[in-house]
Amino acid sequence: MTGTERCVVVGSGPNGLAAAIRLAQAGRPVTVLEAADQPGGAVRTQELTLPGFRHDTFSSVYPAAAASPVFARLPLAAHGLHWVHPAACVAHPLPDGSAVAQYRDVARTAASLDAVHPGDGERWATFAAPYLDAIDGVRRTMLSGFPPVGGPLRLLHQAGPARLAAFARQLPESAVGLGHRLFEGAGSRAWLYGGAMHGDTPPQGRGSAIAAFYLYLLGHASGWPSPRGGAGALSDALAGVLRSLGGEIRCGAEVQRITVAHGRVTGVTARGLGHVRASSVVATVMPHALLRLVDADLGRWYGGRLRAYRYGAGTVKVDWALDGPIPWSAPGAREAGTVHVAGDEETFLDAVERAAHEMPARPFLLLGQQSLADPTRAPEGHHTAWAYTHAPTQALLAPGTLEQHVARIEAMVERFAPGFGDRVLARHVLGPRELEERDANLVGGDVGGGSYRLSQLVFRPLPALDPYRTPVRGLVLGSAATFPGGAVHGVPGDAAARSALRSGPWVR
């Protein structure tokens, strides 16, 4: 590994692999260095509880991956990736035993909304229809590198100026504001708010409307699928594509330093490998890690912006091995791959508000039950499930609080699925400390790659026409801390690689 034009990618998560693939397709020799013992980053599958029960250690459901223009151009199916779609994308059970369920079919979703509050289904279908007709423009707007110019132009062409303006209006809007504009029923609004909780911006917060609406649009357009056999199948497929192009992945090679001379990157120093020469480095790390790794001054402005980068709340994730499916009271929840466990609108919003400062007694849960549609996840007749919730990281690190919060999580599931506890064979718990120990990009248990509050929604990690470039020539940043941010779609890594190709030593 001594070629003078070798590219090195730091990290083998979806962004790292997407970056490496882009570089390899451009004919550059590329090596990916991964600290863990296998590639994948936060997209991995392990037997966390009992033999034969396959759990996704971190992320699990991938609407953005199914819609990703980066992944769409790759032969992932030829390398073993097969998407599994549950009967319903997501369900939100309510205290009266009903639930709002979203299906890929708009009419079925509308019927579910109407069953909770008559008329809300038609309101949703009418609101969503123009954007579904222009879904290519929506995808290009939300899943592109910075600056996102082509997507809005495409959306303008497909939907017209009024719809583009209405879409843009949601950027500073709260999900609560959008919910009250769209729906008359409190249960319908609670369903909408759940989409916002996939990030760290609360439904009451500015910028949460676009997060919720966009996720549900993807549900109609491309579904909320998971890879057959577990999330690791996506990482394996990306790694397979890279290797087919001649790219190399070295695991157990934690990068300890990125070396710079005369303002240009010269390589990296990695555990077990020593110094690896490189004329271009794509770092898929968090901002604070980049500051620590680079052995040069990144400048007052750039360095200051990285130091000011904000992370989201801590996370508690519980995986369960079950001797049967979760016995939800609401039929709609029994067929959904993802369940938002929160209750009615008032309880939901109160829990989210409390979670900013303490551990709420009835926390919002994002729950997955992928084995309903994918029986390869568990032994015959058995199931897997998982749930996570957020709370202040420091509160979760206090002695005894993690166990207390796990009890609250299970009590919340039991509230909407009586008898759930009797089906638990084993559990596995990851708190903020354990999440970060397993993947350094999950800083303080933040699973989103940094906060999505309005100030950091677009300008990630800083305001610049090319936010992937650093002051060091040949060094680019391509993690979820860069635009368009987290979720699994590979866009930041791909965009960073394209930036590297524009500015590498081969450019004269």
PDB file of C-alpha atoms in Angstrom, residues 75-318:
ATOM      1  CA  PRO A  75     -25.589  -4.152  -8.332  1.00  0.00           C
ATOM      2  CA  LEU A  76     -26.395  -4.897  -4.687  1.00  0.00           C
ATOM      3  CA  ALA A  77     -28.822  -7.733  -5.467  1.00  0.00           C
ATOM      4  CA  ALA A  78     -26.049  -9.530  -7.328  1.00  0.00           C
ATOM      5  CA  HIS A  79     -24.069  -9.418  -4.080  1.00  0.00           C
ATOM      6  CA  GLY A  80     -26.807 -10.912  -1.937  1.00  0.00           C
ATOM      7  CA  LEU A  81     -29.028  -7.984  -0.899  1.00  0.00           C
ATOM      8  CA  HIS A  82     -32.764  -8.689  -0.943  1.00  0.00           C
ATOM      9  CA  TRP A  83     -35.219  -6.213   0.553  1.00  0.00           C
ATOM     10  CA  VAL A  84     -38.065  -7.520   2.716  1.00  0.00           C
ATOM     11  CA  HIS A  85     -41.169  -5.353   2.998  1.00  0.00           C
ATOM     12  CA  PRO A  86     -43.559  -5.831   5.942  1.00  0.00           C
ATOM     13  CA  ALA A  87     -47.302  -5.686   5.293  1.00  0.00           C
ATOM     14  CA  ALA A  88     -47.414  -2.222   6.901  1.00  0.00           C
ATOM     15  CA  CYS A  89     -44.498   0.194   7.005  1.00  0.00           C
ATOM     16  CA  VAL A  90     -45.302   1.625  10.429  1.00  0.00           C
ATOM     17  CA  ALA A  91     -48.135   1.659  12.949  1.00  0.00           C
ATOM     18  CA  HIS A  92     -48.999   3.938  15.845  1.00  0.00           C
ATOM     19  CA  PRO A  93     -51.210   2.141  18.415  1.00  0.00           C
ATOM     20  CA  LEU A  94     -53.599   4.256  20.462  1.00  0.00           C
ATOM     21  CA  PRO A  95     -54.938   3.707  23.999  1.00  0.00           C
ATOM     22  CA  ASP A  96     -58.398   2.637  22.786  1.00  0.00           C
ATOM     23  CA  GLY A  97     -56.978  -0.415  20.985  1.00  0.00           C
ATOM     24  CA  SER A  98     -56.988   1.150  17.523  1.00  0.00           C
ATOM     25  CA  ALA A  99     -53.956   2.152  15.479  1.00  0.00           C
ATOM     26  CA  VAL A 100     -53.024   4.290  12.532  1.00  0.00           C
ATOM     27  CA  ALA A 101     -51.035   2.159  10.100  1.00  0.00           C
ATOM     28  CA  GLN A 102     -49.169   3.359   7.052  1.00  0.00           C
ATOM     29  CA  TYR A 103     -49.029   1.097   4.025  1.00  0.00           C
ATOM     30  CA  ARG A 104     -47.233   1.556   0.760  1.00  0.00           C
ATOM     31  CA  ASP A 105     -50.713   1.941  -0.718  1.00  0.00           C
ATOM     32  CA  VAL A 106     -52.083   5.440  -0.107  1.00  0.00           C
ATOM     33  CA  ALA A 107     -55.707   4.297  -0.121  1.00  0.00           C
ATOM     34  CA  ARG A 108     -55.118   1.707   2.628  1.00  0.00           C
ATOM     35  CA  THR A 109     -53.310   4.333   4.694  1.00  0.00           C
ATOM     36  CA  ALA A 110     -56.176   6.765   4.189  1.00  0.00           C
ATOM     37  CA  ALA A 111     -58.657   4.108   5.338  1.00  0.00           C
ATOM     38  CA  SER A 112     -56.587   3.560   8.499  1.00  0.00           C
ATOM     39  CA  LEU A 113     -56.583   7.296   9.228  1.00  0.00           C
ATOM     40  CA  ASP A 114     -60.314   7.555   8.549  1.00  0.00           C
ATOM     41  CA  ALA A 115     -60.984   4.741  11.013  1.00  0.00           C
ATOM     42  CA  VAL A 116     -59.375   6.884  13.713  1.00  0.00           C
ATOM     43  CA  HIS A 117     -60.929  10.180  12.591  1.00  0.00           C
ATOM     44  CA  PRO A 118     -63.229  10.394   9.538  1.00  0.00           C
ATOM     45  CA  GLY A 119     -61.905  12.724   6.870  1.00  0.00           C
ATOM     46  CA  ASP A 120     -58.258  12.627   7.927  1.00  0.00           C
ATOM     47  CA  GLY A 121     -57.482   9.951   5.353  1.00  0.00           C
ATOM     48  CA  GLU A 122     -58.709  12.080   2.490  1.00  0.00           C
ATOM     49  CA  ARG A 123     -56.765  15.038   3.858  1.00  0.00           C
ATOM     50  CA  TRP A 124     -53.559  12.974   3.903  1.00  0.00           C
ATOM     51  CA  ALA A 125     -54.093  11.548   0.417  1.00  0.00           C
ATOM     52  CA  THR A 126     -54.802  15.006  -1.014  1.00  0.00           C
ATOM     53  CA  PHE A 127     -51.741  16.516   0.652  1.00  0.00           C
ATOM     54  CA  ALA A 128     -49.342  13.710  -0.289  1.00  0.00           C
ATOM     55  CA  ALA A 129     -50.489  13.059  -3.877  1.00  0.00           C
ATOM     56  CA  PRO A 130     -48.667  15.931  -5.648  1.00  0.00           C
ATOM     57  CA  TYR A 131     -45.387  15.046  -3.965  1.00  0.00           C
ATOM     58  CA  LEU A 132     -45.741  11.377  -4.815  1.00  0.00           C
ATOM     59  CA  ASP A 133     -46.282  12.408  -8.427  1.00  0.00           C
ATOM     60  CA  ALA A 134     -43.035  14.364  -8.130  1.00  0.00           C
ATOM     61  CA  ILE A 135     -41.196  11.832  -5.961  1.00  0.00           C
ATOM     62  CA  ASP A 136     -38.093  11.896  -8.165  1.00  0.00           C
ATOM     63  CA  GLY A 137     -37.684  15.593  -7.425  1.00  0.00           C
ATOM     64  CA  VAL A 138     -38.298  14.997  -3.719  1.00  0.00           C
ATOM     65  CA  ARG A 139     -35.650  12.243  -3.626  1.00  0.00           C
ATOM     66  CA  ARG A 140     -33.117  14.374  -5.448  1.00  0.00           C
ATOM     67  CA  THR A 141     -33.787  17.247  -3.054  1.00  0.00           C
ATOM     68  CA  MET A 142     -33.449  15.212   0.132  1.00  0.00           C
ATOM     69  CA  LEU A 143     -30.838  12.656  -0.956  1.00  0.00           C
ATOM     70  CA  SER A 144     -28.192  14.600  -2.805  1.00  0.00           C
ATOM     71  CA  GLY A 145     -24.876  16.157  -2.027  1.00  0.00           C
ATOM     72  CA  PHE A 146     -24.575  19.835  -1.178  1.00  0.00           C
ATOM     73  CA  PRO A 147     -25.679  22.185  -2.585  1.00  0.00           C
ATOM     74  CA  PRO A 148     -29.023  20.543  -3.419  1.00  0.00           C
ATOM     75  CA  VAL A 149     -29.770  22.389  -6.659  1.00  0.00           C
ATOM     76  CA  GLY A 150     -30.853  19.742  -9.148  1.00  0.00           C
ATOM     77  CA  GLY A 151     -33.512  18.276  -6.855  1.00  0.00           C
ATOM     78  CA  PRO A 152     -35.452  21.507  -6.264  1.00  0.00           C
ATOM     79  CA  LEU A 153     -35.284  22.302  -9.985  1.00  0.00           C
ATOM     80  CA  ARG A 154     -36.659  18.854 -10.735  1.00  0.00           C
ATOM     81  CA  LEU A 155     -39.367  19.310  -8.109  1.00  0.00           C
ATOM     82  CA  LEU A 156     -40.229  22.700  -9.597  1.00  0.00           C
ATOM     83  CA  HIS A 157     -40.581  21.109 -13.035  1.00  0.00           C
ATOM     84  CA  GLN A 158     -42.654  18.180 -11.763  1.00  0.00           C
ATOM     85  CA  ALA A 159     -44.865  19.865  -9.168  1.00  0.00           C
ATOM     86  CA  GLY A 160     -44.847  23.570 -10.029  1.00  0.00           C
ATOM     87  CA  PRO A 161     -43.816  26.619  -8.013  1.00  0.00           C
ATOM     88  CA  ALA A 162     -46.718  26.486  -5.551  1.00  0.00           C
ATOM     89  CA  ARG A 163     -45.941  22.910  -4.479  1.00  0.00           C
ATOM     90  CA  LEU A 164     -42.221  23.646  -4.289  1.00  0.00           C
ATOM     91  CA  ALA A 165     -42.971  26.608  -2.028  1.00  0.00           C
ATOM     92  CA  ALA A 166     -45.262  24.448   0.122  1.00  0.00           C
ATOM     93  CA  PHE A 167     -42.519  21.844   0.416  1.00  0.00           C
ATOM     94  CA  ALA A 168     -39.955  24.487   1.363  1.00  0.00           C
ATOM     95  CA  ARG A 169     -42.375  25.871   3.954  1.00  0.00           C
ATOM     96  CA  GLN A 170     -41.950  22.676   5.939  1.00  0.00           C
ATOM     97  CA  LEU A 171     -38.212  23.231   6.453  1.00  0.00           C
ATOM     98  CA  PRO A 172     -38.701  25.662   9.364  1.00  0.00           C
ATOM     99  CA  GLU A 173     -42.102  24.288  10.402  1.00  0.00           C
ATOM    100  CA  SER A 174     -42.791  22.003  13.352  1.00  0.00           C
ATOM    101  CA  ALA A 175     -44.530  18.646  13.013  1.00  0.00           C
ATOM    102  CA  VAL A 176     -47.113  19.924  15.499  1.00  0.00           C
ATOM    103  CA  GLY A 177     -47.823  22.863  13.228  1.00  0.00           C
ATOM    104  CA  LEU A 178     -48.124  20.614  10.180  1.00  0.00           C
ATOM    105  CA  GLY A 179     -50.271  18.149  12.108  1.00  0.00           C
ATOM    106  CA  HIS A 180     -52.776  20.817  13.052  1.00  0.00           C
ATOM    107  CA  ARG A 181     -52.854  22.094   9.469  1.00  0.00           C
ATOM    108  CA  LEU A 182     -53.489  18.602   8.083  1.00  0.00           C
ATOM    109  CA  PHE A 183     -55.604  16.676  10.578  1.00  0.00           C
ATOM    110  CA  GLU A 184     -58.617  17.144  12.803  1.00  0.00           C
ATOM    111  CA  GLY A 185     -58.029  13.971  14.829  1.00  0.00           C
ATOM    112  CA  ALA A 186     -55.556  13.835  17.707  1.00  0.00           C
ATOM    113  CA  GLY A 187     -54.702  10.208  16.860  1.00  0.00           C
ATOM    114  CA  SER A 188     -53.825  11.167  13.287  1.00  0.00           C
ATOM    115  CA  ARG A 189     -51.578  13.945  14.544  1.00  0.00           C
ATOM    116  CA  ALA A 190     -49.842  11.597  16.969  1.00  0.00           C
ATOM    117  CA  TRP A 191     -49.106   9.255  14.027  1.00  0.00           C
ATOM    118  CA  LEU A 192     -47.524  12.130  12.098  1.00  0.00           C
ATOM    119  CA  TYR A 193     -45.362  13.169  15.044  1.00  0.00           C
ATOM    120  CA  GLY A 194     -43.815   9.708  15.231  1.00  0.00           C
ATOM    121  CA  GLY A 195     -42.034  10.277  11.937  1.00  0.00           C
ATOM    122  CA  ALA A 196     -40.212  13.270  13.404  1.00  0.00           C
ATOM    123  CA  MET A 197     -38.840  11.131  16.227  1.00  0.00           C
ATOM    124  CA  HIS A 198     -36.489   9.253  13.901  1.00  0.00           C
ATOM    125  CA  GLY A 199     -34.255  12.289  14.370  1.00  0.00           C
ATOM    126  CA  ASP A 200     -33.607  14.336  17.476  1.00  0.00           C
ATOM    127  CA  THR A 201     -35.826  17.307  16.656  1.00  0.00           C
ATOM    128  CA  PRO A 202     -38.988  17.028  18.783  1.00  0.00           C
ATOM    129  CA  PRO A 203     -42.403  17.400  17.129  1.00  0.00           C
ATOM    130  CA  GLN A 204     -42.683  20.840  18.714  1.00  0.00           C
ATOM    131  CA  GLY A 205     -39.322  21.889  17.238  1.00  0.00           C
ATOM    132  CA  ARG A 206     -38.702  23.892  14.072  1.00  0.00           C
ATOM    133  CA  GLY A 207     -37.587  21.606  11.237  1.00  0.00           C
ATOM    134  CA  SER A 208     -39.446  18.524  12.436  1.00  0.00           C
ATOM    135  CA  ALA A 209     -42.282  18.804   9.879  1.00  0.00           C
ATOM    136  CA  ILE A 210     -40.097  18.000   6.900  1.00  0.00           C
ATOM    137  CA  ALA A 211     -38.552  15.005   8.682  1.00  0.00           C
ATOM    138  CA  ALA A 212     -41.937  13.465   9.437  1.00  0.00           C
ATOM    139  CA  PHE A 213     -43.568  14.153   6.083  1.00  0.00           C
ATOM    140  CA  TYR A 214     -40.554  13.012   4.083  1.00  0.00           C
ATOM    141  CA  LEU A 215     -40.294   9.672   5.892  1.00  0.00           C
ATOM    142  CA  TYR A 216     -43.949   8.913   5.282  1.00  0.00           C
ATOM    143  CA  LEU A 217     -43.637   9.908   1.631  1.00  0.00           C
ATOM    144  CA  LEU A 218     -40.821   7.382   1.300  1.00  0.00           C
ATOM    145  CA  GLY A 219     -43.103   4.807   2.878  1.00  0.00           C
ATOM    146  CA  HIS A 220     -45.516   5.213  -0.014  1.00  0.00           C
ATOM    147  CA  ALA A 221     -42.843   5.560  -2.681  1.00  0.00           C
ATOM    148  CA  SER A 222     -40.350   2.854  -1.761  1.00  0.00           C
ATOM    149  CA  GLY A 223     -41.446   1.335   1.553  1.00  0.00           C
ATOM    150  CA  TRP A 224     -39.682   0.863   4.878  1.00  0.00           C
ATOM    151  CA  PRO A 225     -37.831  -2.382   4.138  1.00  0.00           C
ATOM    152  CA  SER A 226     -35.040  -4.301   5.858  1.00  0.00           C
ATOM    153  CA  PRO A 227     -32.467  -6.654   4.325  1.00  0.00           C
ATOM    154  CA  ARG A 228     -33.341 -10.338   4.389  1.00  0.00           C
ATOM    155  CA  GLY A 229     -31.287 -12.028   7.089  1.00  0.00           C
ATOM    156  CA  GLY A 230     -30.381  -8.787   8.838  1.00  0.00           C
ATOM    157  CA  ALA A 231     -28.889  -5.349   8.314  1.00  0.00           C
ATOM    158  CA  GLY A 232     -25.445  -6.870   7.822  1.00  0.00           C
ATOM    159  CA  ALA A 233     -26.559  -8.112   4.409  1.00  0.00           C
ATOM    160  CA  LEU A 234     -26.518  -4.512   3.167  1.00  0.00           C
ATOM    161  CA  SER A 235     -22.957  -4.011   4.421  1.00  0.00           C
ATOM    162  CA  ASP A 236     -21.904  -7.335   2.901  1.00  0.00           C
ATOM    163  CA  ALA A 237     -23.380  -6.348  -0.462  1.00  0.00           C
ATOM    164  CA  LEU A 238     -21.625  -2.961  -0.465  1.00  0.00           C
ATOM    165  CA  ALA A 239     -18.352  -4.631   0.496  1.00  0.00           C
ATOM    166  CA  GLY A 240     -18.877  -7.172  -2.283  1.00  0.00           C
ATOM    167  CA  VAL A 241     -19.328  -4.420  -4.866  1.00  0.00           C
ATOM    168  CA  LEU A 242     -16.164  -2.685  -3.672  1.00  0.00           C
ATOM    169  CA  ARG A 243     -14.084  -5.853  -3.797  1.00  0.00           C
ATOM    170  CA  SER A 244     -15.374  -6.625  -7.295  1.00  0.00           C
ATOM    171  CA  LEU A 245     -13.904  -3.269  -8.354  1.00  0.00           C
ATOM    172  CA  GLY A 246     -10.529  -4.103  -6.834  1.00  0.00           C
ATOM    173  CA  GLY A 247     -11.006  -2.176  -3.603  1.00  0.00           C
ATOM    174  CA  GLU A 248      -9.524  -3.442  -0.348  1.00  0.00           C
ATOM    175  CA  ILE A 249     -10.974  -3.508   3.178  1.00  0.00           C
ATOM    176  CA  ARG A 250      -8.681  -3.914   6.177  1.00  0.00           C
ATOM    177  CA  CYS A 251     -10.465  -4.626   9.475  1.00  0.00           C
ATOM    178  CA  GLY A 252      -8.899  -4.313  12.924  1.00  0.00           C
ATOM    179  CA  ALA A 253      -7.017  -1.302  11.549  1.00  0.00           C
ATOM    180  CA  GLU A 254      -8.006   1.608  13.776  1.00  0.00           C
ATOM    181  CA  VAL A 255      -6.729   4.888  12.348  1.00  0.00           C
ATOM    182  CA  GLN A 256      -4.733   6.754  14.968  1.00  0.00           C
ATOM    183  CA  ARG A 257      -3.486   9.729  12.956  1.00  0.00           C
ATOM    184  CA  ILE A 258      -4.036  11.445   9.617  1.00  0.00           C
ATOM    185  CA  THR A 259      -0.699  12.853   8.522  1.00  0.00           C
ATOM    186  CA  VAL A 260      -0.244  16.178   6.750  1.00  0.00           C
ATOM    187  CA  ALA A 261       2.771  17.887   5.186  1.00  0.00           C
ATOM    188  CA  HIS A 262       2.818  21.354   3.622  1.00  0.00           C
ATOM    189  CA  GLY A 263      -0.960  21.611   3.705  1.00  0.00           C
ATOM    190  CA  ARG A 264      -1.523  18.307   1.879  1.00  0.00           C
ATOM    191  CA  VAL A 265      -2.577  14.956   3.289  1.00  0.00           C
ATOM    192  CA  THR A 266       0.154  12.327   3.016  1.00  0.00           C
ATOM    193  CA  GLY A 267      -1.453   9.273   4.582  1.00  0.00           C
ATOM    194  CA  VAL A 268      -2.668   7.704   7.782  1.00  0.00           C
ATOM    195  CA  THR A 269      -1.209   5.761  10.665  1.00  0.00           C
ATOM    196  CA  ALA A 270      -3.295   2.738  11.609  1.00  0.00           C
ATOM    197  CA  ARG A 271      -3.054   0.143  14.340  1.00  0.00           C
ATOM    198  CA  GLY A 272      -1.384  -2.991  13.036  1.00  0.00           C
ATOM    199  CA  LEU A 273      -0.417  -1.404   9.704  1.00  0.00           C
ATOM    200  CA  GLY A 274       1.841   1.501  10.589  1.00  0.00           C
ATOM    201  CA  HIS A 275       1.971   4.389   8.139  1.00  0.00           C
ATOM    202  CA  VAL A 276      -0.099   4.025   4.986  1.00  0.00           C
ATOM    203  CA  ARG A 277       0.783   6.513   2.260  1.00  0.00           C
ATOM    204  CA  ALA A 278      -2.140   8.175   0.514  1.00  0.00           C
ATOM    205  CA  SER A 279      -2.678  11.257  -1.571  1.00  0.00           C
ATOM    206  CA  SER A 280      -6.396  11.378  -0.765  1.00  0.00           C
ATOM    207  CA  VAL A 281      -8.240  10.499   2.439  1.00  0.00           C
ATOM    208  CA  VAL A 282     -11.995  10.315   2.949  1.00  0.00           C
ATOM    209  CA  ALA A 283     -12.720  10.345   6.683  1.00  0.00           C
ATOM    210  CA  THR A 284     -16.180   9.095   7.640  1.00  0.00           C
ATOM    211  CA  VAL A 285     -15.803  10.155  11.266  1.00  0.00           C
ATOM    212  CA  MET A 286     -17.519  12.671  13.518  1.00  0.00           C
ATOM    213  CA  PRO A 287     -16.173  16.271  13.669  1.00  0.00           C
ATOM    214  CA  HIS A 288     -14.541  15.949  17.080  1.00  0.00           C
ATOM    215  CA  ALA A 289     -12.722  12.807  15.909  1.00  0.00           C
ATOM    216  CA  LEU A 290     -11.394  14.577  12.814  1.00  0.00           C
ATOM    217  CA  LEU A 291      -9.942  17.304  15.028  1.00  0.00           C
ATOM    218  CA  ARG A 292      -8.235  14.664  17.138  1.00  0.00           C
ATOM    219  CA  LEU A 293      -6.878  12.610  14.226  1.00  0.00           C
ATOM    220  CA  VAL A 294      -5.402  15.288  11.969  1.00  0.00           C
ATOM    221  CA  ASP A 295      -1.839  16.215  12.933  1.00  0.00           C
ATOM    222  CA  ALA A 296      -2.185  19.757  11.602  1.00  0.00           C
ATOM    223  CA  ASP A 297      -4.027  22.941  12.514  1.00  0.00           C
ATOM    224  CA  LEU A 298      -7.368  23.008  10.700  1.00  0.00           C
ATOM    225  CA  GLY A 299      -7.690  26.745  11.108  1.00  0.00           C
ATOM    226  CA  ARG A 300      -9.551  28.973  13.483  1.00  0.00           C
ATOM    227  CA  TRP A 301     -12.824  29.129  11.543  1.00  0.00           C
ATOM    228  CA  TYR A 302     -13.031  25.526  10.327  1.00  0.00           C
ATOM    229  CA  GLY A 303     -11.723  24.063  13.569  1.00  0.00           C
ATOM    230  CA  GLY A 304     -14.039  26.261  15.588  1.00  0.00           C
ATOM    231  CA  ARG A 305     -17.075  25.119  13.622  1.00  0.00           C
ATOM    232  CA  LEU A 306     -16.152  21.482  14.171  1.00  0.00           C
ATOM    233  CA  ARG A 307     -15.712  22.063  17.892  1.00  0.00           C
ATOM    234  CA  ALA A 308     -19.162  23.702  17.990  1.00  0.00           C
ATOM    235  CA  TYR A 309     -20.868  20.789  16.237  1.00  0.00           C
ATOM    236  CA  ARG A 310     -23.829  19.568  18.308  1.00  0.00           C
ATOM    237  CA  TYR A 311     -24.761  15.962  19.007  1.00  0.00           C
ATOM    238  CA  GLY A 312     -28.165  14.519  19.776  1.00  0.00           C
ATOM    239  CA  ALA A 313     -29.519  12.840  22.876  1.00  0.00           C
ATOM    240  CA  GLY A 314     -28.377   9.548  24.341  1.00  0.00           C
ATOM    241  CA  THR A 315     -30.062   6.297  23.375  1.00  0.00           C
ATOM    242  CA  VAL A 316     -31.098   3.119  25.134  1.00  0.00           C
ATOM    243  CA  LYS A 317     -31.659   0.148  22.833  1.00  0.00           C
ATOM    244  CA  VAL A 318     -33.130  -3.177  23.942  1.00  0.00           C
TER     245      VAL A 318
END
